[in-house]
């Protein structure tokens, strides 16, 4: 059986169920790289430019971790996954960057994902991509169609689970039942902190230094942006003076605006990677609005490959302590 | 209404020609300087690009001179430039600076929004007059590019570069002040006539292609006067981005035939970068290939630190370098870049090109010569 490799990085955190179902539907074995570790990060840092952001460096590390074991690597060139909004230029050049920096890669499945203006179904943009990729793997057109349908269903299911409150890492697990576990911290005294940040930073336990786990240990129940529905996000960003043309930035701003309005929250933590282009502007807006509205304390955490864990712990403890005191008053 | 707009090389002359002939009242920021950078950096997000910070500094300096309205371009990504104005507006508001911002956005749904904004600016001026003003400004853009091209060619050759640069500045001032097209061409002719007669060195000169993000290529303050430094090291600079070509590509939809258009560069980039990546990323790669094909001795890429499209381009440049045997140097620039460091790296790169020229091309090249 042919093996297709999917790096556990970047948009894996958004689209893995879609990709997994598509390839298994074609009868291909899907191999996902292991969770990020120091070796993966170091391998990525070694082959990339120092100016590249940490998540992209780590993506390269995951590709290297997979390269020898698979026949294909799935690295779609993501231009637009919704009309009139991009991810980031680096996603558009990812296959080219890989080819230029890593010798002897397995065959790259790199078709472009470019949603057209008039399309409304959020998954339609993947259809052409899947058709093209499917042709490389099988001649059976019906099989490709069937696999695509299955993939769309899996992705919808995944998003429903997120909206129902399941944390993203659990929702990504294969064969999860879809039953939402009730959050462990249910006492009234528990602090609730909203998290902002790209999923590939928040949910990669190595990049985020297990931010979510650490907060839970401090008695905080974290509220993630993924628990907000697309509609919640769109409603809020619709009021901006100018449409945001970054898909991820839009999610960030939309989540922040929702969190500002959420009276049950005690604070916000914004996790971003050093040198992230769109973030440098989006984060600035969020920080300014937070100050203008004055309600919620906000802490910005910027990470890169040199960030120390002790510093992170100290800041998290100080922040939660500050919020607790604020609440007593 | 006292209108101002940010600097980018000689662009201010072109825009001034357009706006004053439409009868608008302008207050231009002083030329971008250390002070501009300091002001901009103080109030900008740390990781915003250098152009963002310099723009903001320009606004604040213009405000001190009495400007009350900012004219700015927009865009719809994926480069950050399109969202500059939105963030800058918030910053100015938090600073308590009372300036209105008119952002010319590319038509998203229709041309109505754009034409409304132009109407707002120009009042009851006729569309015919608008067209005439655009033509006049365009002539200035072409004239500026012509004298600049000549400057880049002559700088390594003339024995007295100081006096050449003085003539160039005079020509630029004359073009800026020219009230009609006759005066524009007179200024250009005058510069050509006097500068070509200057005493010159003979021989073949090193030629380096300059590619990268448009603002850092065109704004001498942002690139630490790179072209001047190279010229004085005896290198002829072949620039990939020209104001007139850029105006033609972006405002006239590439209708006119101008040297150095975008389409060519896109085609050349394709084996290395197969998609547009916003900003000038693809043009940078295509421009580097074009330089190699025109037998340049090296390529220098300039970009603001954290510029996403240029990071993608930079990532694939080693392949261009390998395939064409041309060395490349990438400079990321921001307020932290030191003058001495830039000078040293340029000198080292020029030495490398000269040594390769002596040994015959193809020798001693091992990947690209890049880094800070």
PDB file of N, CA, C and O in Angstrom, chain B residues 224-280:
ATOM      1  N   UNK B 224      19.557  52.422   3.229  1.00  0.00           N
ATOM      2  CA  UNK B 224      20.843  52.980   3.650  1.00  0.00           C
ATOM      3  C   UNK B 224      21.684  53.395   2.437  1.00  0.00           C
ATOM      4  O   UNK B 224      22.866  53.144   2.376  1.00  0.00           O
ATOM      5  N   UNK B 225      20.993  54.021   1.469  1.00  0.00           N
ATOM      6  CA  UNK B 225      21.685  54.564   0.294  1.00  0.00           C
ATOM      7  C   UNK B 225      22.533  53.532  -0.439  1.00  0.00           C
ATOM      8  O   UNK B 225      23.640  53.798  -0.904  1.00  0.00           O
ATOM      9  N   UNK B 226      21.946  52.367  -0.578  1.00  0.00           N
ATOM     10  CA  UNK B 226      22.645  51.226  -1.147  1.00  0.00           C
ATOM     11  C   UNK B 226      23.209  51.486  -2.550  1.00  0.00           C
ATOM     12  O   UNK B 226      24.347  51.142  -2.851  1.00  0.00           O
ATOM     13  N   UNK B 227      22.414  52.120  -3.404  1.00  0.00           N
ATOM     14  CA  UNK B 227      22.865  52.325  -4.784  1.00  0.00           C
ATOM     15  C   UNK B 227      24.076  53.233  -4.819  1.00  0.00           C
ATOM     16  O   UNK B 227      24.997  53.043  -5.607  1.00  0.00           O
ATOM     17  N   UNK B 228      24.054  54.226  -3.947  1.00  0.00           N
ATOM     18  CA  UNK B 228      25.164  55.164  -3.903  1.00  0.00           C
ATOM     19  C   UNK B 228      26.427  54.445  -3.418  1.00  0.00           C
ATOM     20  O   UNK B 228      27.490  54.589  -4.003  1.00  0.00           O
ATOM     21  N   UNK B 229      26.268  53.637  -2.362  1.00  0.00           N
ATOM     22  CA  UNK B 229      27.421  52.895  -1.854  1.00  0.00           C
ATOM     23  C   UNK B 229      28.005  51.994  -2.933  1.00  0.00           C
ATOM     24  O   UNK B 229      29.222  51.919  -3.113  1.00  0.00           O
ATOM     25  N   UNK B 230      27.128  51.287  -3.651  1.00  0.00           N
ATOM     26  CA  UNK B 230      27.605  50.357  -4.676  1.00  0.00           C
ATOM     27  C   UNK B 230      28.291  51.112  -5.806  1.00  0.00           C
ATOM     28  O   UNK B 230      29.356  50.726  -6.279  1.00  0.00           O
ATOM     29  N   UNK B 231      27.673  52.208  -6.224  1.00  0.00           N
ATOM     30  CA  UNK B 231      28.248  53.000  -7.311  1.00  0.00           C
ATOM     31  C   UNK B 231      29.649  53.450  -6.968  1.00  0.00           C
ATOM     32  O   UNK B 231      30.560  53.410  -7.790  1.00  0.00           O
ATOM     33  N   UNK B 232      29.802  53.863  -5.726  1.00  0.00           N
ATOM     34  CA  UNK B 232      31.126  54.352  -5.322  1.00  0.00           C
ATOM     35  C   UNK B 232      32.123  53.224  -5.149  1.00  0.00           C
ATOM     36  O   UNK B 232      33.320  53.457  -5.066  1.00  0.00           O
ATOM     37  N   UNK B 233      31.621  51.998  -5.035  1.00  0.00           N
ATOM     38  CA  UNK B 233      32.544  50.857  -5.014  1.00  0.00           C
ATOM     39  C   UNK B 233      32.837  50.395  -6.444  1.00  0.00           C
ATOM     40  O   UNK B 233      33.436  49.342  -6.655  1.00  0.00           O
ATOM     41  N   UNK B 234      32.365  51.162  -7.410  1.00  0.00           N
ATOM     42  CA  UNK B 234      32.649  50.828  -8.796  1.00  0.00           C
ATOM     43  C   UNK B 234      31.690  49.826  -9.409  1.00  0.00           C
ATOM     44  O   UNK B 234      32.040  49.099 -10.333  1.00  0.00           O
ATOM     45  N   UNK B 235      30.461  49.781  -8.888  1.00  0.00           N
ATOM     46  CA  UNK B 235      29.502  48.802  -9.394  1.00  0.00           C
ATOM     47  C   UNK B 235      28.320  49.512 -10.056  1.00  0.00           C
ATOM     48  O   UNK B 235      27.788  50.483  -9.519  1.00  0.00           O
ATOM     49  N   UNK B 236      27.943  49.006 -11.211  1.00  0.00           N
ATOM     50  CA  UNK B 236      26.764  49.530 -11.884  1.00  0.00           C
ATOM     51  C   UNK B 236      25.536  48.758 -11.401  1.00  0.00           C
ATOM     52  O   UNK B 236      25.524  47.529 -11.450  1.00  0.00           O
ATOM     53  N   UNK B 237      24.533  49.479 -10.923  1.00  0.00           N
ATOM     54  CA  UNK B 237      23.348  48.820 -10.376  1.00  0.00           C
ATOM     55  C   UNK B 237      22.269  48.705 -11.451  1.00  0.00           C
ATOM     56  O   UNK B 237      21.935  49.689 -12.113  1.00  0.00           O
ATOM     57  N   UNK B 238      21.764  47.502 -11.631  1.00  0.00           N
ATOM     58  CA  UNK B 238      20.643  47.285 -12.561  1.00  0.00           C
ATOM     59  C   UNK B 238      19.421  47.026 -11.706  1.00  0.00           C
ATOM     60  O   UNK B 238      19.267  45.964 -11.135  1.00  0.00           O
ATOM     61  N   UNK B 239      18.559  48.015 -11.633  1.00  0.00           N
ATOM     62  CA  UNK B 239      17.420  47.895 -10.733  1.00  0.00           C
ATOM     63  C   UNK B 239      16.280  47.152 -11.400  1.00  0.00           C
ATOM     64  O   UNK B 239      16.063  47.315 -12.601  1.00  0.00           O
ATOM     65  N   UNK B 240      15.553  46.358 -10.645  1.00  0.00           N
ATOM     66  CA  UNK B 240      14.449  45.608 -11.247  1.00  0.00           C
ATOM     67  C   UNK B 240      13.135  46.365 -11.140  1.00  0.00           C
ATOM     68  O   UNK B 240      12.186  46.075 -11.850  1.00  0.00           O
ATOM     69  N   UNK B 241      13.058  47.320 -10.246  1.00  0.00           N
ATOM     70  CA  UNK B 241      11.778  48.017 -10.068  1.00  0.00           C
ATOM     71  C   UNK B 241      11.942  49.493 -10.400  1.00  0.00           C
ATOM     72  O   UNK B 241      12.813  50.163  -9.847  1.00  0.00           O
ATOM     73  N   UNK B 242      11.111  49.955 -11.289  1.00  0.00           N
ATOM     74  CA  UNK B 242      11.105  51.374 -11.640  1.00  0.00           C
ATOM     75  C   UNK B 242       9.725  51.934 -11.376  1.00  0.00           C
ATOM     76  O   UNK B 242       8.721  51.277 -11.613  1.00  0.00           O
ATOM     77  N   UNK B 243       9.726  53.169 -10.932  1.00  0.00           N
ATOM     78  CA  UNK B 243       8.473  53.839 -10.604  1.00  0.00           C
ATOM     79  C   UNK B 243       7.480  53.780 -11.765  1.00  0.00           C
ATOM     80  O   UNK B 243       6.325  53.408 -11.601  1.00  0.00           O
ATOM     81  N   UNK B 244       7.969  54.124 -12.969  1.00  0.00           N
ATOM     82  CA  UNK B 244       7.050  54.197 -14.107  1.00  0.00           C
ATOM     83  C   UNK B 244       6.481  52.815 -14.421  1.00  0.00           C
ATOM     84  O   UNK B 244       5.279  52.685 -14.691  1.00  0.00           O
ATOM     85  N   UNK B 245       7.330  51.781 -14.367  1.00  0.00           N
ATOM     86  CA  UNK B 245       6.836  50.435 -14.657  1.00  0.00           C
ATOM     87  C   UNK B 245       5.817  50.019 -13.616  1.00  0.00           C
ATOM     88  O   UNK B 245       4.801  49.395 -13.914  1.00  0.00           O
ATOM     89  N   UNK B 246       6.081  50.399 -12.370  1.00  0.00           N
ATOM     90  CA  UNK B 246       5.165  50.033 -11.296  1.00  0.00           C
ATOM     91  C   UNK B 246       3.809  50.739 -11.469  1.00  0.00           C
ATOM     92  O   UNK B 246       2.750  50.135 -11.331  1.00  0.00           O
ATOM     93  N   UNK B 247       3.861  52.021 -11.806  1.00  0.00           N
ATOM     94  CA  UNK B 247       2.616  52.767 -12.021  1.00  0.00           C
ATOM     95  C   UNK B 247       1.841  52.145 -13.175  1.00  0.00           C
ATOM     96  O   UNK B 247       0.634  51.929 -13.104  1.00  0.00           O
ATOM     97  N   UNK B 248       2.570  51.806 -14.226  1.00  0.00           N
ATOM     98  CA  UNK B 248       1.932  51.198 -15.390  1.00  0.00           C
ATOM     99  C   UNK B 248       1.268  49.873 -15.031  1.00  0.00           C
ATOM    100  O   UNK B 248       0.118  49.612 -15.379  1.00  0.00           O
ATOM    101  N   UNK B 249       1.995  49.040 -14.290  1.00  0.00           N
ATOM    102  CA  UNK B 249       1.454  47.726 -13.931  1.00  0.00           C
ATOM    103  C   UNK B 249       0.253  47.833 -13.004  1.00  0.00           C
ATOM    104  O   UNK B 249      -0.696  47.081 -13.117  1.00  0.00           O
ATOM    105  N   UNK B 250       0.323  48.756 -12.051  1.00  0.00           N
ATOM    106  CA  UNK B 250      -0.710  48.764 -11.025  1.00  0.00           C
ATOM    107  C   UNK B 250      -1.845  49.724 -11.288  1.00  0.00           C
ATOM    108  O   UNK B 250      -2.965  49.480 -10.886  1.00  0.00           O
ATOM    109  N   UNK B 251      -1.542  50.828 -11.943  1.00  0.00           N
ATOM    110  CA  UNK B 251      -2.618  51.797 -12.135  1.00  0.00           C
ATOM    111  C   UNK B 251      -3.172  51.775 -13.546  1.00  0.00           C
ATOM    112  O   UNK B 251      -4.342  52.028 -13.769  1.00  0.00           O
ATOM    113  N   UNK B 252      -2.319  51.465 -14.522  1.00  0.00           N
ATOM    114  CA  UNK B 252      -2.805  51.443 -15.904  1.00  0.00           C
ATOM    115  C   UNK B 252      -3.061  50.023 -16.376  1.00  0.00           C
ATOM    116  O   UNK B 252      -3.274  49.775 -17.556  1.00  0.00           O
ATOM    117  N   UNK B 253      -2.978  49.060 -15.466  1.00  0.00           N
ATOM    118  CA  UNK B 253      -3.234  47.669 -15.844  1.00  0.00           C
ATOM    119  C   UNK B 253      -2.243  47.140 -16.867  1.00  0.00           C
ATOM    120  O   UNK B 253      -2.555  46.259 -17.659  1.00  0.00           O
ATOM    121  N   UNK B 254      -1.027  47.669 -16.895  1.00  0.00           N
ATOM    122  CA  UNK B 254       0.007  47.174 -17.805  1.00  0.00           C
ATOM    123  C   UNK B 254      -0.260  47.489 -19.266  1.00  0.00           C
ATOM    124  O   UNK B 254       0.224  46.808 -20.164  1.00  0.00           O
ATOM    125  N   UNK B 255      -1.056  48.541 -19.509  1.00  0.00           N
ATOM    126  CA  UNK B 255      -1.453  48.847 -20.882  1.00  0.00           C
ATOM    127  C   UNK B 255      -0.306  49.394 -21.716  1.00  0.00           C
ATOM    128  O   UNK B 255      -0.208  49.145 -22.903  1.00  0.00           O
ATOM    129  N   UNK B 256       0.551  50.184 -21.085  1.00  0.00           N
ATOM    130  CA  UNK B 256       1.605  50.834 -21.847  1.00  0.00           C
ATOM    131  C   UNK B 256       2.822  49.939 -21.934  1.00  0.00           C
ATOM    132  O   UNK B 256       3.014  49.058 -21.109  1.00  0.00           O
ATOM    133  N   UNK B 257       3.628  50.199 -22.947  1.00  0.00           N
ATOM    134  CA  UNK B 257       4.862  49.422 -23.057  1.00  0.00           C
ATOM    135  C   UNK B 257       5.957  50.158 -22.317  1.00  0.00           C
ATOM    136  O   UNK B 257       6.388  51.217 -22.719  1.00  0.00           O
ATOM    137  N   UNK B 258       6.366  49.598 -21.198  1.00  0.00           N
ATOM    138  CA  UNK B 258       7.403  50.215 -20.400  1.00  0.00           C
ATOM    139  C   UNK B 258       8.444  49.160 -20.098  1.00  0.00           C
ATOM    140  O   UNK B 258       8.116  47.986 -19.942  1.00  0.00           O
ATOM    141  N   UNK B 259       9.676  49.588 -20.026  1.00  0.00           N
ATOM    142  CA  UNK B 259      10.750  48.651 -19.708  1.00  0.00           C
ATOM    143  C   UNK B 259      10.554  48.096 -18.283  1.00  0.00           C
ATOM    144  O   UNK B 259      10.206  48.835 -17.376  1.00  0.00           O
ATOM    145  N   UNK B 260      10.774  46.821 -18.113  1.00  0.00           N
ATOM    146  CA  UNK B 260      10.780  46.262 -16.778  1.00  0.00           C
ATOM    147  C   UNK B 260       9.408  45.953 -16.200  1.00  0.00           C
ATOM    148  O   UNK B 260       9.182  46.122 -15.022  1.00  0.00           O
ATOM    149  N   UNK B 261       8.480  45.520 -17.037  1.00  0.00           N
ATOM    150  CA  UNK B 261       7.140  45.200 -16.537  1.00  0.00           C
ATOM    151  C   UNK B 261       7.124  43.921 -15.717  1.00  0.00           C
ATOM    152  O   UNK B 261       8.115  43.209 -15.627  1.00  0.00           O
ATOM    153  N   UNK B 262       5.961  43.660 -15.123  1.00  0.00           N
ATOM    154  CA  UNK B 262       5.854  42.540 -14.189  1.00  0.00           C
ATOM    155  C   UNK B 262       5.765  41.179 -14.869  1.00  0.00           C
ATOM    156  O   UNK B 262       6.294  40.201 -14.382  1.00  0.00           O
ATOM    157  N   UNK B 263       5.071  41.123 -16.002  1.00  0.00           N
ATOM    158  CA  UNK B 263       4.693  39.827 -16.558  1.00  0.00           C
ATOM    159  C   UNK B 263       5.915  38.976 -16.864  1.00  0.00           C
ATOM    160  O   UNK B 263       5.945  37.791 -16.622  1.00  0.00           O
ATOM    161  N   UNK B 264       6.932  39.651 -17.389  1.00  0.00           N
ATOM    162  CA  UNK B 264       8.156  38.965 -17.763  1.00  0.00           C
ATOM    163  C   UNK B 264       8.778  38.290 -16.536  1.00  0.00           C
ATOM    164  O   UNK B 264       9.139  37.115 -16.564  1.00  0.00           O
ATOM    165  N   UNK B 265       8.874  39.054 -15.461  1.00  0.00           N
ATOM    166  CA  UNK B 265       9.487  38.543 -14.235  1.00  0.00           C
ATOM    167  C   UNK B 265       8.715  37.340 -13.709  1.00  0.00           C
ATOM    168  O   UNK B 265       9.303  36.354 -13.247  1.00  0.00           O
ATOM    169  N   UNK B 266       7.391  37.392 -13.781  1.00  0.00           N
ATOM    170  CA  UNK B 266       6.575  36.280 -13.298  1.00  0.00           C
ATOM    171  C   UNK B 266       6.903  34.998 -14.047  1.00  0.00           C
ATOM    172  O   UNK B 266       6.993  33.931 -13.461  1.00  0.00           O
ATOM    173  N   UNK B 267       7.061  35.120 -15.373  1.00  0.00           N
ATOM    174  CA  UNK B 267       7.359  33.924 -16.168  1.00  0.00           C
ATOM    175  C   UNK B 267       8.697  33.330 -15.765  1.00  0.00           C
ATOM    176  O   UNK B 267       8.843  32.125 -15.635  1.00  0.00           O
ATOM    177  N   UNK B 268       9.684  34.213 -15.589  1.00  0.00           N
ATOM    178  CA  UNK B 268      11.024  33.734 -15.253  1.00  0.00           C
ATOM    179  C   UNK B 268      11.065  33.064 -13.882  1.00  0.00           C
ATOM    180  O   UNK B 268      11.878  32.184 -13.634  1.00  0.00           O
ATOM    181  N   UNK B 269      10.182  33.484 -12.990  1.00  0.00           N
ATOM    182  CA  UNK B 269      10.210  32.950 -11.625  1.00  0.00           C
ATOM    183  C   UNK B 269       9.688  31.533 -11.568  1.00  0.00           C
ATOM    184  O   UNK B 269       9.962  30.791 -10.622  1.00  0.00           O
ATOM    185  N   UNK B 270       8.948  31.122 -12.625  1.00  0.00           N
ATOM    186  CA  UNK B 270       8.092  29.946 -12.458  1.00  0.00           C
ATOM    187  C   UNK B 270       8.774  28.635 -12.072  1.00  0.00           C
ATOM    188  O   UNK B 270       8.189  27.884 -11.316  1.00  0.00           O
ATOM    189  N   UNK B 271       9.974  28.314 -12.508  1.00  0.00           N
ATOM    190  CA  UNK B 271      10.465  27.026 -12.002  1.00  0.00           C
ATOM    191  C   UNK B 271      10.778  27.046 -10.504  1.00  0.00           C
ATOM    192  O   UNK B 271      10.799  26.007  -9.863  1.00  0.00           O
ATOM    193  N   UNK B 272      11.001  28.228  -9.965  1.00  0.00           N
ATOM    194  CA  UNK B 272      11.436  28.320  -8.574  1.00  0.00           C
ATOM    195  C   UNK B 272      10.299  28.693  -7.640  1.00  0.00           C
ATOM    196  O   UNK B 272      10.243  28.259  -6.506  1.00  0.00           O
ATOM    197  N   UNK B 273       9.417  29.543  -8.141  1.00  0.00           N
ATOM    198  CA  UNK B 273       8.301  29.974  -7.319  1.00  0.00           C
ATOM    199  C   UNK B 273       7.077  29.947  -8.222  1.00  0.00           C
ATOM    200  O   UNK B 273       6.971  30.736  -9.145  1.00  0.00           O
ATOM    201  N   UNK B 274       6.182  28.993  -7.957  1.00  0.00           N
ATOM    202  CA  UNK B 274       5.108  28.753  -8.907  1.00  0.00           C
ATOM    203  C   UNK B 274       3.796  29.421  -8.573  1.00  0.00           C
ATOM    204  O   UNK B 274       2.756  29.045  -9.071  1.00  0.00           O
ATOM    205  N   UNK B 275       3.843  30.384  -7.674  1.00  0.00           N
ATOM    206  CA  UNK B 275       2.602  31.049  -7.320  1.00  0.00           C
ATOM    207  C   UNK B 275       2.951  32.465  -6.943  1.00  0.00           C
ATOM    208  O   UNK B 275       4.078  32.747  -6.560  1.00  0.00           O
ATOM    209  N   UNK B 276       1.994  33.360  -7.082  1.00  0.00           N
ATOM    210  CA  UNK B 276       2.270  34.689  -6.534  1.00  0.00           C
ATOM    211  C   UNK B 276       2.223  34.544  -5.025  1.00  0.00           C
ATOM    212  O   UNK B 276       1.540  33.668  -4.500  1.00  0.00           O
ATOM    213  N   UNK B 277       2.999  35.359  -4.343  1.00  0.00           N
ATOM    214  CA  UNK B 277       2.997  35.251  -2.886  1.00  0.00           C
ATOM    215  C   UNK B 277       2.765  36.616  -2.247  1.00  0.00           C
ATOM    216  O   UNK B 277       3.103  36.831  -1.088  1.00  0.00           O
ATOM    217  N   UNK B 278       2.191  37.522  -3.014  1.00  0.00           N
ATOM    218  CA  UNK B 278       1.932  38.852  -2.475  1.00  0.00           C
ATOM    219  C   UNK B 278       3.169  39.714  -2.559  1.00  0.00           C
ATOM    220  O   UNK B 278       4.267  39.217  -2.819  1.00  0.00           O
ATOM    221  N   UNK B 279       2.992  40.989  -2.324  1.00  0.00           N
ATOM    222  CA  UNK B 279       4.116  41.917  -2.370  1.00  0.00           C
ATOM    223  C   UNK B 279       4.901  41.770  -3.653  1.00  0.00           C
ATOM    224  O   UNK B 279       4.327  41.645  -4.737  1.00  0.00           O
ATOM    225  N   UNK B 280       6.224  41.717  -3.532  1.00  0.00           N
ATOM    226  CA  UNK B 280       7.055  41.567  -4.718  1.00  0.00           C
ATOM    227  C   UNK B 280       7.832  40.263  -4.715  1.00  0.00           C
ATOM    228  O   UNK B 280       8.864  40.153  -5.362  1.00  0.00           O
TER     229      UNK B 280
END
